Short mmCIF file of C-alpha atoms in Angstrom, two decimals:
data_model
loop_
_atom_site.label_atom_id
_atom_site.label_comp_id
_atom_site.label_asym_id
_atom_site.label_seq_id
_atom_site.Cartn_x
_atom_site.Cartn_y
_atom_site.Cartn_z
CA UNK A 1 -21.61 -6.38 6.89
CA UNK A 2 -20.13 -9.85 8.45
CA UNK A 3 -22.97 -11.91 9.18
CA UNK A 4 -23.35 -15.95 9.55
CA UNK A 5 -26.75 -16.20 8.41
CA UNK A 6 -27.68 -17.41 5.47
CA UNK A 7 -30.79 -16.22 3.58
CA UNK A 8 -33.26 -18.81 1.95
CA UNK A 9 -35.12 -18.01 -1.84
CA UNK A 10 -37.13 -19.18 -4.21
CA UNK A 11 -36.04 -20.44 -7.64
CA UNK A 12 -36.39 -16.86 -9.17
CA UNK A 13 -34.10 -14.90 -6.67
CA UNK A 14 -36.78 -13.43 -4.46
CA UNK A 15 -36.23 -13.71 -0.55
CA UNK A 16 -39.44 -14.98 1.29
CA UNK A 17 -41.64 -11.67 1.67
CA UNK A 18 -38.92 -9.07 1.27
CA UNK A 19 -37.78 -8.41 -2.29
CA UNK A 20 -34.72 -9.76 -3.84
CA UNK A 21 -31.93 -10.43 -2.88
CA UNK A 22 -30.08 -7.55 -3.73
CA UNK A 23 -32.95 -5.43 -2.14
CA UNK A 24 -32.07 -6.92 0.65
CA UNK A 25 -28.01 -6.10 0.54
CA UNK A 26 -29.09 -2.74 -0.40
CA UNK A 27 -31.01 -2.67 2.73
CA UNK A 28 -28.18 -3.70 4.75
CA UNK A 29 -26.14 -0.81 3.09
CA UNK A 30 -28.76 1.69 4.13
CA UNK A 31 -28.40 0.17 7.96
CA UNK A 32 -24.39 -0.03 7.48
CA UNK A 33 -24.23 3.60 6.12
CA UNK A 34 -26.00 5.14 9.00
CA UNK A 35 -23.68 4.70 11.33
CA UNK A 36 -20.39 4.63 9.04
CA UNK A 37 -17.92 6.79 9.85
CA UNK A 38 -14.59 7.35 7.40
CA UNK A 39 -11.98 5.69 8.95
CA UNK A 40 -9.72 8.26 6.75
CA UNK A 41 -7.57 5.29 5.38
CA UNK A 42 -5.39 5.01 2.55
CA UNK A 43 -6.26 2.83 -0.17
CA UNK A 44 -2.61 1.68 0.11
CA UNK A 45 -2.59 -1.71 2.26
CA UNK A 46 -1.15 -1.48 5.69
CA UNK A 47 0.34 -5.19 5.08
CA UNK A 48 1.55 -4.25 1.91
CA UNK A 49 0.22 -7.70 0.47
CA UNK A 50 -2.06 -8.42 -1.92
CA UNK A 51 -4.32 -11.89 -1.72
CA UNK A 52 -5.97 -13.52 -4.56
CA UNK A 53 -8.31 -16.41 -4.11
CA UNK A 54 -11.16 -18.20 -5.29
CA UNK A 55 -14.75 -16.14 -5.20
CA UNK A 56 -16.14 -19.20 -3.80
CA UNK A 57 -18.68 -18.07 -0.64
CA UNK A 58 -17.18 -20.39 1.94
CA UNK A 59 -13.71 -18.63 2.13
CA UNK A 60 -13.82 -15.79 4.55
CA UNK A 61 -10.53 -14.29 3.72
CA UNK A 62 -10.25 -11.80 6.50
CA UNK A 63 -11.29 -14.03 9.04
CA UNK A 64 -9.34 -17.19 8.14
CA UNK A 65 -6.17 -14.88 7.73
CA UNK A 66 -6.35 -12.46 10.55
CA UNK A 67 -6.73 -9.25 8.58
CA UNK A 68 -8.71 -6.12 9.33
CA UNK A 69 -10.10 -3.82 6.84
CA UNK A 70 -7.05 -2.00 4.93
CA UNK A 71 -4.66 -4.43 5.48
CA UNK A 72 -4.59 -5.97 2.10
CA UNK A 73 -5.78 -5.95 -1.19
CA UNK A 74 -8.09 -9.06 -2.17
CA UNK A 75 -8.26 -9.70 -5.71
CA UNK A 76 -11.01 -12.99 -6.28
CA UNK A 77 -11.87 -14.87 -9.24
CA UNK A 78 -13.66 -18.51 -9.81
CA UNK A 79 -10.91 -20.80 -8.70
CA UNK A 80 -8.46 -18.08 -7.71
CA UNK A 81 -6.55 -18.32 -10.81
CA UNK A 82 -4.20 -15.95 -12.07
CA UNK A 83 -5.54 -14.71 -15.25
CA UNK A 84 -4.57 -11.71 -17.49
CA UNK A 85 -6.71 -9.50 -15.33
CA UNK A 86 -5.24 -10.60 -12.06
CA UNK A 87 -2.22 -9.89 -13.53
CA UNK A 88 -3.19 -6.35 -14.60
CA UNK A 89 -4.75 -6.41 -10.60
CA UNK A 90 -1.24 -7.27 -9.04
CA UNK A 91 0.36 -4.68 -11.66
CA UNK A 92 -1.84 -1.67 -10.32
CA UNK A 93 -1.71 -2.87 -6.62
CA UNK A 94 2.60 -3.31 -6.55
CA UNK A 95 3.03 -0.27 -9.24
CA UNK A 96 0.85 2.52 -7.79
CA UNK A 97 -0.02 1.55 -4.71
CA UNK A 98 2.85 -0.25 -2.84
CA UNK A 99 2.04 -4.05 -2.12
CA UNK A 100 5.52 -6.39 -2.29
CA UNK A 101 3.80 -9.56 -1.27
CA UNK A 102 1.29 -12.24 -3.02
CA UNK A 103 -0.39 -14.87 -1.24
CA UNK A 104 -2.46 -17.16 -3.41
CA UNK A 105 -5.38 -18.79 -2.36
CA UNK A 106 -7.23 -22.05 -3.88
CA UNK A 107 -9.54 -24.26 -1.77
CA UNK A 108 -10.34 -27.91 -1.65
CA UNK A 109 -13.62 -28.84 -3.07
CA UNK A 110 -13.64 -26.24 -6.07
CA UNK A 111 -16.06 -26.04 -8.93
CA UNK A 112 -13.28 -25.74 -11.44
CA UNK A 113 -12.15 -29.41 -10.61
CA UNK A 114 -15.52 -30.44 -12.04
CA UNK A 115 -15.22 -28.41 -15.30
CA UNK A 116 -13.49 -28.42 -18.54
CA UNK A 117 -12.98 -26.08 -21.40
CA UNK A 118 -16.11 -28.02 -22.71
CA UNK A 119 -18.35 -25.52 -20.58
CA UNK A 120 -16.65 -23.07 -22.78
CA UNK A 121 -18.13 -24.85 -26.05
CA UNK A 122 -21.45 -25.44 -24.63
CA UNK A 123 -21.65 -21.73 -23.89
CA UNK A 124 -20.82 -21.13 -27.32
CA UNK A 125 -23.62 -23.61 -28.78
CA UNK A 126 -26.18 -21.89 -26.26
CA UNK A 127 -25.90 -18.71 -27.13
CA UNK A 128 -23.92 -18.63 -30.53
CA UNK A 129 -20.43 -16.56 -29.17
CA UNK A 130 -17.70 -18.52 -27.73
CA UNK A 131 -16.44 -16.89 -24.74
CA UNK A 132 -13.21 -14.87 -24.97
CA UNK A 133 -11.92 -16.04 -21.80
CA UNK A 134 -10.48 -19.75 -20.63
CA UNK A 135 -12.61 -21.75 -17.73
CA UNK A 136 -8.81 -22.11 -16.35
CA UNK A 137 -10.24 -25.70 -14.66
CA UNK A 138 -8.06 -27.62 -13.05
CA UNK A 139 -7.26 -31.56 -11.68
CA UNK A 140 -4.74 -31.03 -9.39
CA UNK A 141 -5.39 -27.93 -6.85
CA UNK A 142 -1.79 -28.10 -5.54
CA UNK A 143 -0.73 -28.65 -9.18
CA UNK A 144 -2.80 -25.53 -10.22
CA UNK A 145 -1.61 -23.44 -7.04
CA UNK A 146 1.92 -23.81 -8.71
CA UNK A 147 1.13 -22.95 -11.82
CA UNK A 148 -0.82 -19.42 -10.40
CA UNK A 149 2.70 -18.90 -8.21
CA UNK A 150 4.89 -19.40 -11.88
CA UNK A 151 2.89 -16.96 -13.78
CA UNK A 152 3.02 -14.34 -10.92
CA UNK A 153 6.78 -14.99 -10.49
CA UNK A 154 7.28 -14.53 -14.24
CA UNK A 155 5.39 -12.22 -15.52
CA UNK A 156 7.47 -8.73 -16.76
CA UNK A 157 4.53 -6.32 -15.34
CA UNK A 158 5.10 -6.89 -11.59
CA UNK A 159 7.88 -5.41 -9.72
CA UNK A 160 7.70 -7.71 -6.53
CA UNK A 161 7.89 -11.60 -7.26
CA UNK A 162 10.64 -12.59 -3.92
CA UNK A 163 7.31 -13.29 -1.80
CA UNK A 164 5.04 -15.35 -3.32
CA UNK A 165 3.37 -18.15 -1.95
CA UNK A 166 0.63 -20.13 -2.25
CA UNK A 167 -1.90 -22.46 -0.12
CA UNK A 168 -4.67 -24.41 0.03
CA UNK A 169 -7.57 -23.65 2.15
CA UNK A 170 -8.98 -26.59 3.81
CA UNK A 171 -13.29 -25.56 3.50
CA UNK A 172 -13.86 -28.15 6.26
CA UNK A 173 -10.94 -27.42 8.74
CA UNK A 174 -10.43 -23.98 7.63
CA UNK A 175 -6.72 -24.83 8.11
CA UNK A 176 -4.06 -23.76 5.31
CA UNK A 177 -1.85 -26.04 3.61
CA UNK A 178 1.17 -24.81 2.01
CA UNK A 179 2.25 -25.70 -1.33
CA UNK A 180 5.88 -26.00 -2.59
CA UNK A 181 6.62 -23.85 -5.89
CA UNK A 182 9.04 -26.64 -7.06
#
């Protein structure tokens, strides 16, 4: 379901008159299913690339890049960072099921430039576990992009690391800028 609309609730989730919001996606998936049809693809990417970006709503990854459903993998995080689990992502998508090529994708205006590892500690006074995971925020998004392009290019798990790059998307041009790994 591509749509442009946006749809307006109240503090506790609930759209005006019609449920929550996930009632409502779940009503879209009972209109999308009815007139699906398998398009018999593999779950092998056509492109054989794999894209990992930030989750945040205003990228529209196929749209901004030109791809069509199958074409790529699209592995998304908060920031777009390349984590253990992206790395584990990459792994399974290059190992079993053929990708060679990694675009990385961070944005300008991102939440993690406003965070710290503090929001890690505050987490942990609120509800008494500290998180297992890093915030991974950042001060420099072409800085950060660099370091997510290093830790693909080194890490021993991936067979593919000749074609990597990485970018910035633009959220109020939509254009990308591409950054340098040196």
């Amino acid at each position: 379901m591509s749509t442009s609309r946006s749809l307006s609730s109240s503090p506790n989730g609930a759209i005006s008159g019609q449920g929550t919001v996930t009632d409502r996606l779940v009503e879209a998936n009972q209109s999308y299913a009815a007139d699906f049809v398998d398009p018999g693809m593999d779950a092998r990417p056509v492109l054989k690339v794999a894209v990992v970006a930030c989750m945040d709503a205003r990228l529209d990854l196929h749209d901004a890049l030109g791809l069509e459903l199958g074409d790529c993998h699209t592995i998304r995080n908060a920031g777009g960072v390349v984590t253990d689990d992206v790395i584990r992502s990459l792994t399974i998508s290059q190992r079993a099921l053929g990708t060679r090529s990694v675009v990385l994708i961070h944005h300008t205006g991102c939440g993690l430039l406003t965070l710290t590892e503090d929001f890690r500690h505050e987490l942990e006074d609120e509800v008494g576990q500290r998180p297992s995971w890093a915030v991974e925020a950042f001060r420099d998004v072409d800085q950060d992009v660099r370091q997510s392009m290093q830790r693909v290019r080194t890490s021993p798990f991936l067979l593919h690391t000749d074609d990597i790059r990485g970018f910035v998307f633009d959220v109020k041009t939509g254009l990308l800028h591409e950054i340098d790994a040196a």
